[in-house]
XYZ file of C-alpha atoms in Angstrom:
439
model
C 0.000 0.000 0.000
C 2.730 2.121 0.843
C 4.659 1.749 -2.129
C 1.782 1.988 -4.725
C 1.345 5.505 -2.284
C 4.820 6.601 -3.070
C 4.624 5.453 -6.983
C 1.492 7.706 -6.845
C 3.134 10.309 -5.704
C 6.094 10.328 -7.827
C 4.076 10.396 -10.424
C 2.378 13.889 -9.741
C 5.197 15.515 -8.848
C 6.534 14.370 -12.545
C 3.870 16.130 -13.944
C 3.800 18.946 -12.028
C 7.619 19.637 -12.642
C 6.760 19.017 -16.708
C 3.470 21.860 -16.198
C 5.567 23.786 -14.401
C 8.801 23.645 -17.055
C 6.005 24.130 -20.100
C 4.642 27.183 -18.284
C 8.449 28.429 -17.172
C 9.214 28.046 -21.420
C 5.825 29.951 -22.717
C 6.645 33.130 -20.226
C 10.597 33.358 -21.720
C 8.906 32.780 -25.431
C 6.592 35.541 -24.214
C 9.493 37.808 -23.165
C 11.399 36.956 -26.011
C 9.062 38.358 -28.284
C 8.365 41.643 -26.439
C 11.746 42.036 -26.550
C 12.327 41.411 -29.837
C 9.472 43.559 -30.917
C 11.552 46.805 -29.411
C 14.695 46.069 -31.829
C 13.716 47.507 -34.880
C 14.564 46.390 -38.498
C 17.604 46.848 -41.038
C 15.761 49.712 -42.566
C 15.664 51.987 -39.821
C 11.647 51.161 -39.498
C 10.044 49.834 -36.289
C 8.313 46.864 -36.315
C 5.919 46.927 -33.764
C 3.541 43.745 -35.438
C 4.952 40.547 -34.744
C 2.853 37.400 -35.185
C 2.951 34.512 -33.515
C 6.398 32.073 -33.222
C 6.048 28.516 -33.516
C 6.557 27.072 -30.092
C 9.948 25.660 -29.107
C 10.448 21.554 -29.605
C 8.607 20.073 -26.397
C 6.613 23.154 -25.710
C 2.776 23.044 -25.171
C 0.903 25.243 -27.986
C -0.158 28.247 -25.827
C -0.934 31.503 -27.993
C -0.236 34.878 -26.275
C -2.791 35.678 -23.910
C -2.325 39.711 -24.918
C -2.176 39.092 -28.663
C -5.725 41.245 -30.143
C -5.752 39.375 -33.261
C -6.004 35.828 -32.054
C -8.779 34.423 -34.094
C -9.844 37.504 -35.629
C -10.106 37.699 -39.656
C -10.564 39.850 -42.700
C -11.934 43.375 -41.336
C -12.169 42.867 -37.695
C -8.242 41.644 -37.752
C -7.713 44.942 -39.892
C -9.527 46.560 -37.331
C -7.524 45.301 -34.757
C -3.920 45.552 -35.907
C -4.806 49.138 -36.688
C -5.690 49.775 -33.122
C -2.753 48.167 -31.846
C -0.797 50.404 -34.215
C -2.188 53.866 -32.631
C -1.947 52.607 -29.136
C 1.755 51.426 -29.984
C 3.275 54.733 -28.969
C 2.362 57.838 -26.739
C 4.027 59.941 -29.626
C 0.365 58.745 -31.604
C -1.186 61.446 -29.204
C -0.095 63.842 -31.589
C -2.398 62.668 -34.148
C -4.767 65.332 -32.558
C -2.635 68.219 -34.686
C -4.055 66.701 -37.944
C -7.295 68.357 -37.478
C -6.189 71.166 -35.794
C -3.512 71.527 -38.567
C -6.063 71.368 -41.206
C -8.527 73.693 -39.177
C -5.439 76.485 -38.923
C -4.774 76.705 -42.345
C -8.415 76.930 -43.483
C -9.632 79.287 -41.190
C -6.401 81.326 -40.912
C -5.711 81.434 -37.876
C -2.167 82.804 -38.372
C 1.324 81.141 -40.238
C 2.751 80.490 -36.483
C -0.060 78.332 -35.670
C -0.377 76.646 -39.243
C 3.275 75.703 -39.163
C 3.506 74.390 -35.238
C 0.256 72.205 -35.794
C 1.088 70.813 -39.132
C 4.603 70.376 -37.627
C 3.302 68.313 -34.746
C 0.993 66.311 -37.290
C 3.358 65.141 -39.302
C 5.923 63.614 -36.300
C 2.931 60.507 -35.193
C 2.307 60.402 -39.360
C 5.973 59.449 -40.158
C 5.547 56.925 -36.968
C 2.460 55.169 -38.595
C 3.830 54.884 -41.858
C 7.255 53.271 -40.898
C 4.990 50.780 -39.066
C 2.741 50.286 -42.083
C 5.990 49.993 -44.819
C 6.987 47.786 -42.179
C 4.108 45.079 -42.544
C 4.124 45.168 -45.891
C 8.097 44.484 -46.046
C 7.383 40.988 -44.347
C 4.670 40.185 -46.350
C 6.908 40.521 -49.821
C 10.030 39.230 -48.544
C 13.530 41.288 -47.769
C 14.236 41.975 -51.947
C 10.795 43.794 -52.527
C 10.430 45.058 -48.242
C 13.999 46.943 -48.482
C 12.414 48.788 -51.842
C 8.716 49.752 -49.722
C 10.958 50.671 -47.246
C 13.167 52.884 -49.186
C 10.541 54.380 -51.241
C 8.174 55.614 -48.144
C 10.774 55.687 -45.849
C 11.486 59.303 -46.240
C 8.186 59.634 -47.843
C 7.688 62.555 -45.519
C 11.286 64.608 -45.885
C 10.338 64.189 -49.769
C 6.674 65.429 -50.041
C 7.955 68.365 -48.076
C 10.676 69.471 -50.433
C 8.184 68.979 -53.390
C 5.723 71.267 -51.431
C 8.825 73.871 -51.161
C 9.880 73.396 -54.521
C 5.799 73.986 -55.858
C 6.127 77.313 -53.657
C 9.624 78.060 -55.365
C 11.357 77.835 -52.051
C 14.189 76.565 -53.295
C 16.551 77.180 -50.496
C 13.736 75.612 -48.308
C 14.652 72.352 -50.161
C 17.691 72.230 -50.524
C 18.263 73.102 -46.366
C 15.374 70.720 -45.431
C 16.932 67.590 -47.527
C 20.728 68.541 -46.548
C 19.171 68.978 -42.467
C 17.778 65.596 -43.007
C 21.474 64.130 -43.745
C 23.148 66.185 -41.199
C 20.893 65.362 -38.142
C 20.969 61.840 -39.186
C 24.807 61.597 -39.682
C 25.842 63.828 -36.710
C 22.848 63.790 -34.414
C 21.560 60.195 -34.734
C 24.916 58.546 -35.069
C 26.774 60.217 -32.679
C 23.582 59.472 -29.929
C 24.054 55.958 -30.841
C 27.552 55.646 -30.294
C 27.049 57.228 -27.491
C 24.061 55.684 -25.523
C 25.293 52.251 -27.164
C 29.036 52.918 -25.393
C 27.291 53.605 -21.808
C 25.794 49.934 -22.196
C 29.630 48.703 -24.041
C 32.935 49.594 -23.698
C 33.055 48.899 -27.584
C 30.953 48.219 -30.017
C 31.696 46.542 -33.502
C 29.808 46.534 -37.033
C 30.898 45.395 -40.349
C 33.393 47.186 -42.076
C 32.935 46.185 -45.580
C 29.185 47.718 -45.611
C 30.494 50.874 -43.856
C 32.688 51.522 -46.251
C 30.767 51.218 -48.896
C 28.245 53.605 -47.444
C 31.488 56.012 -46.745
C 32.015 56.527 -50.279
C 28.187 56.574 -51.210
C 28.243 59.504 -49.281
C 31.700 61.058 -50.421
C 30.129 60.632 -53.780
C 27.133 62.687 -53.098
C 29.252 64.921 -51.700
C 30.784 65.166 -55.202
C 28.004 65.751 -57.185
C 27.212 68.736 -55.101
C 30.566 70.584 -54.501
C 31.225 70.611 -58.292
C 27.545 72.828 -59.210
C 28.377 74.844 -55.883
C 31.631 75.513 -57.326
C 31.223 76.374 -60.620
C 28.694 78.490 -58.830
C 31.306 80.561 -56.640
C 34.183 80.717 -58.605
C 33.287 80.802 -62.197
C 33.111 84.714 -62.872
C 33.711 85.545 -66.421
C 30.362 84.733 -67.399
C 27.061 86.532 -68.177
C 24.797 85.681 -65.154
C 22.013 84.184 -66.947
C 24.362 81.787 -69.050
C 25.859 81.065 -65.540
C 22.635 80.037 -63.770
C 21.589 78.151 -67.151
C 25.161 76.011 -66.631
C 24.893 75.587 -63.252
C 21.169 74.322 -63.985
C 22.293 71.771 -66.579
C 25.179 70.677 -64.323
C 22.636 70.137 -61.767
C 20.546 67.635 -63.767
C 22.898 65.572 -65.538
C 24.493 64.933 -61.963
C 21.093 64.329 -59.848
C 20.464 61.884 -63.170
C 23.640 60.100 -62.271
C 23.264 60.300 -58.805
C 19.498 58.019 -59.286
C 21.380 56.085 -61.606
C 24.104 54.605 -58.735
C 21.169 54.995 -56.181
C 19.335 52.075 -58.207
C 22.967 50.353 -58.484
C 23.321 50.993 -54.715
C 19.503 48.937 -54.176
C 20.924 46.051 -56.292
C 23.828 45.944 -54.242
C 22.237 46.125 -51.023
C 19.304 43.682 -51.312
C 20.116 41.414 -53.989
C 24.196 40.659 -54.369
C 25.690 41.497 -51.721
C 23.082 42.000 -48.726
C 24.662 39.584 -45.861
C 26.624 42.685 -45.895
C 23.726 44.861 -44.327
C 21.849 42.045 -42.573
C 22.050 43.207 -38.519
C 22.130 39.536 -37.896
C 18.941 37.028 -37.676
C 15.396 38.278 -36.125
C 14.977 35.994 -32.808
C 11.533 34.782 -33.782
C 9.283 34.484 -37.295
C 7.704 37.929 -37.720
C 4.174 37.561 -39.817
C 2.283 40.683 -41.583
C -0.919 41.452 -39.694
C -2.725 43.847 -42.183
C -4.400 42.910 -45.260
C -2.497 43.714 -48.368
C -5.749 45.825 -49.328
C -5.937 47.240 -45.717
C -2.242 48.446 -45.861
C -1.916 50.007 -49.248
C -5.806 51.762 -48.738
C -3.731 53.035 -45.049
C -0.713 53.898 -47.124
C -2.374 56.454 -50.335
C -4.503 57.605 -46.978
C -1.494 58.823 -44.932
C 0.664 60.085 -48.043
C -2.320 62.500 -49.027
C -2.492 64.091 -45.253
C 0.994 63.945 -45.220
C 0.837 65.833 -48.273
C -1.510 67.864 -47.413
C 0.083 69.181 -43.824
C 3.355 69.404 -45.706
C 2.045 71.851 -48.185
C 0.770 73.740 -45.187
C 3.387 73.887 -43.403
C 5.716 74.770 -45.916
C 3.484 77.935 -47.061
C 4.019 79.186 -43.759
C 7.970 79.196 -43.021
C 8.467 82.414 -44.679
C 6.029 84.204 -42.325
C 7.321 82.081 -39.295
C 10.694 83.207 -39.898
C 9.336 86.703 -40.430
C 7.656 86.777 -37.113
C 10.048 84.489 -34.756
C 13.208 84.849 -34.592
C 13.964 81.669 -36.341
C 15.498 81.835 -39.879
C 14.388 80.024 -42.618
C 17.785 78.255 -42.680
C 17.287 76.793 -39.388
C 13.784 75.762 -39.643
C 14.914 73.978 -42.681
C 18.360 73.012 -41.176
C 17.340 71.668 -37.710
C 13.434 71.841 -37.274
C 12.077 70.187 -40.479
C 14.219 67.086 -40.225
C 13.070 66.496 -36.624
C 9.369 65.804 -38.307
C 10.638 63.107 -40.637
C 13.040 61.339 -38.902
C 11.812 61.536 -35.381
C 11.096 57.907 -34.950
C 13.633 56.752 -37.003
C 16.174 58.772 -34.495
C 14.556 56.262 -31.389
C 14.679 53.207 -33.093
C 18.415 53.809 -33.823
C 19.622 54.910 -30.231
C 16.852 51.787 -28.721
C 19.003 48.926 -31.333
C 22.763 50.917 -30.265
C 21.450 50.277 -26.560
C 21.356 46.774 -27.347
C 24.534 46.286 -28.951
C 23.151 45.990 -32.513
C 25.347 48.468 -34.191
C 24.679 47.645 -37.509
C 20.818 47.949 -37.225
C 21.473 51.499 -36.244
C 23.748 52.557 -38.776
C 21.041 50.950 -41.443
C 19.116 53.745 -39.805
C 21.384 56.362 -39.910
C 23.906 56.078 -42.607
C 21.265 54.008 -44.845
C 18.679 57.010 -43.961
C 21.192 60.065 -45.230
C 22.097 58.105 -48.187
C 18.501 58.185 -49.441
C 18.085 61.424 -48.681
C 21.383 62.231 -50.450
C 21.161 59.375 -54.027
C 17.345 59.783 -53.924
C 15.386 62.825 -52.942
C 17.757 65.390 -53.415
C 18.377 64.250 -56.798
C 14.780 63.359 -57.312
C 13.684 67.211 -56.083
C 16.044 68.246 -58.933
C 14.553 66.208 -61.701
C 11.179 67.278 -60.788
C 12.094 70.565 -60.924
C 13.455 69.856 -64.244
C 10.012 68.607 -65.766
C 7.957 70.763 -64.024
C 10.122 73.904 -65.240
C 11.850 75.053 -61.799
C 15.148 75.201 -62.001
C 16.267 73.585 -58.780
C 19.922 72.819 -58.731
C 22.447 70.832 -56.619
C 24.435 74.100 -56.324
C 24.229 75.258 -52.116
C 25.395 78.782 -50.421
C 29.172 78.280 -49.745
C 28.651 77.610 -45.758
C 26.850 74.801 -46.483
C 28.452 72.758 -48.977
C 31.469 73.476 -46.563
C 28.776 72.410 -43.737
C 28.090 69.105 -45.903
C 31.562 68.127 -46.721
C 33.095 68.588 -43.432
C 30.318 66.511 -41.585
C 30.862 63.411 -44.175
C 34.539 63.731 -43.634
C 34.286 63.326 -39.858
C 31.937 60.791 -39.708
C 33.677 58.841 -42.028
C 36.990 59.139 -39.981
C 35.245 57.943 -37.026
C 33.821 54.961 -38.421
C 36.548 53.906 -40.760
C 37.877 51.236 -38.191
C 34.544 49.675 -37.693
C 34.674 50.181 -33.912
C 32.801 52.762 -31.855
C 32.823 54.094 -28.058
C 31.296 56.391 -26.121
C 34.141 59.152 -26.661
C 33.080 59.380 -30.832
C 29.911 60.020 -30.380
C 30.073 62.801 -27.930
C 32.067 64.409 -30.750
C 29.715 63.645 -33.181
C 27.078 65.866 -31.482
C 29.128 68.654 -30.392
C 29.676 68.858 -34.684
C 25.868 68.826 -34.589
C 25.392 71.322 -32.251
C 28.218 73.546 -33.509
C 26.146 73.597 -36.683
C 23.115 74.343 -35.275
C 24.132 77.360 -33.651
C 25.742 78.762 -36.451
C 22.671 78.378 -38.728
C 20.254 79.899 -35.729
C 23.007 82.970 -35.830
C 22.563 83.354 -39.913
């Protein structure tokens, strides 16, 4: 009696030890994936909608308690990743400026006003569409994701230099698109290296892909100096015939610049891409929208985005008029702050977690689109609609340009950061700033 007692008991205490090691394995899957959801992807985009990982060899099948798509299809899953999309961030709370934005500008209640709302509006925009790009980048694979992603990743930096351009701001452009590369080279970088060296004493990331984005970057750098200097130092000509050569200049170079940028996408996704991969995701990631759900969300966005960009835009003039911000700085250091703001988070959140080459993806990869792609793009536009937008830039800031590549490219020749670089990195950054809030 006692022994079938004790075999009895043995027995329950097996199973109890087995429940208890299934449950002890679901909660680390479970904090695994939260975890993993935080990282970010290659493309400087977050990726806040994982689906559900197959459970680990010898694990019960036990779906996420928490997960507001379990058994939900067609609209009512639509439904419900798109909730968990706005509630994914507090930043989403700006979302209220769209309206008021749109309200400003219609009514008049001023350019200050217009261009603060519409500002604020388009900060929880750019968050929404990374997330959206995002989805539809697992859905088609890493080839056709890395183009969504490089299309509408600076779908908001772009739409707002075509709004300038419309207006004939041309120095808008131009100091919007060449902010854009500055705060994500100096600003963004140097945060990473630094936040990521508080966490590491070191921190490594592949060499080979660095320098290839180096001299990217030194080659953009090219193809701007030469209009700028043609524009400065060429002085035995008539003025108009000048401006004309500059123009032409301008064009064939921003059509060589898109030409390399295409090269650059081949490169990147297709022959060489172990080169950019920031290693292997921990789990499966699965889209959660509806193709039909995500591209309807997509044309949505990029036609308020348009919108509030055209709004804000129209009022900078009268903003710099009536504060004592230039229109250099708001295009410098304000405008690239709307576009890039969660971009600039994910990066320093991936550095933190020693994931180096995930953040330069974000920040390097980010001012080389802005440099092969809309800059050049801006210029072509112009072309066909008859604006003649060149590549040429005031002295200061070609000089501005050049000597910000230069640095960052010393610093991450080696491959190797610390804390030490990117506290130099900003101080460039905020050297730059200052000057351009004194012009």
């Amino acid at each position: 009696m006692h022994l079938q007692r004790a075999i009895t008991e043995a027995k329950k205490e097996d199973e109890r030890k087995v429940t208890e090691q299934h449950v002890a394995q679901f909660f680390r899957n479970s904090l695994a994936g939260y975890a993993a959801s935080e990282e970010g992807s290659v493309h400087g985009l977050r990726t806040p909608l994982r689906g559900n990982s197959p459970a680990a060899p010898g694990t019960p099948m036990m779906p996420p308690p928490n997960d507001p798509l379990l058994g939900l299809h067609g609209p009512a899953r639509d439904l419900a990743a798109l909730s968990s999309i706005l509630l994914s961030s507090w930043v989403n709370l700006l979302l209220v400026c769209v309206p008021l934005g749109l309200t400003s500008a219609l009514r008049g209640w001023g350019p200050v006003p217009t261009f603060f709302l519409n500002f604020g509006a388009l900060i929880p925009l750019a968050l929404i569409l990374g997330d959206i790009t995002e989805d539809l980048a697992l859905r088609y694979g890493p080839a056709v994701g890395g183009l969504i992603n490089a299309t509408f990743g600076n779908v908001v930096e772009i739409l707002l230099s075509l709004a300038a351009l419309r207006m004939g701001l041309y120095d808008v452009v131009a100091y919007s698109l060449l902010g854009s590369i500055l705060s994500n080279l100096l600003l963004v970088l140097g945060c990473c290296m630094l936040f990521g060296g508080m966490y590491y004493k070191t921190q490594t990331f592949n060499e080979i892909g660095n320098r290839t984005c180096a001299s990217l970057l030194f080659l953009s750098v090219i193809g701007i100096i030469l209009p700028t200097a043609a524009k400065h130092l060429i002085e035995d000509m008539p003025p108009a015939e000048k401006a004309e050569m500059i123009v032409g200049i301008s064009r064939v170079s921003a059509a060589v610049l898109l030409i390399i940028y295409i090269f650059y996408l081949l490169f990147q996704l297709k022959t060489h891409k172990d080169l950019f991969d920031g290693g292997e995701e921990d789990e499966d990631e699965e889209p959660r929208l509806s193709v039909a759900c995500a591209f309807t969300l997509l044309v949505i966005i990029t036609v308020i985005v348009a919108i509030a960009s055209e709004d804000l835009t129209g009022s900078i003039e009268e903003v710099s008029e009536h504060t004592p911000l230039s229109k250099a700085f708001l295009g410098m250091i304000v405008l690239p702050i709307a576009g890039n703001a969660c971009e600039h988070i994910t990066a320093i959140i991936v550095a933190m977690k020693n994931k180096m080459d995930l953040a330069l993806g974000v920040a390097v990869g980010s001012s080389i689109q802005i440099a092969l792609l809309a800059l050049p793009l801006c210029v072509v536009v112009g072309w066909a609609t008859g604006h003649p937008f060149g590549l040429d830039l005031d002295a200061f800031s070609a000089l501005a340009l050049t000597a910000a590549v230069i640095h960052s490219n010393v610093i991450t020749s080696d491959a190797t950061s610390h804390w030490l670089l990117g506290v130099q990195l900003i101080g460039v950054y905020v050297i730059l700033a200052i000057t351009y809030f004194y012009r």
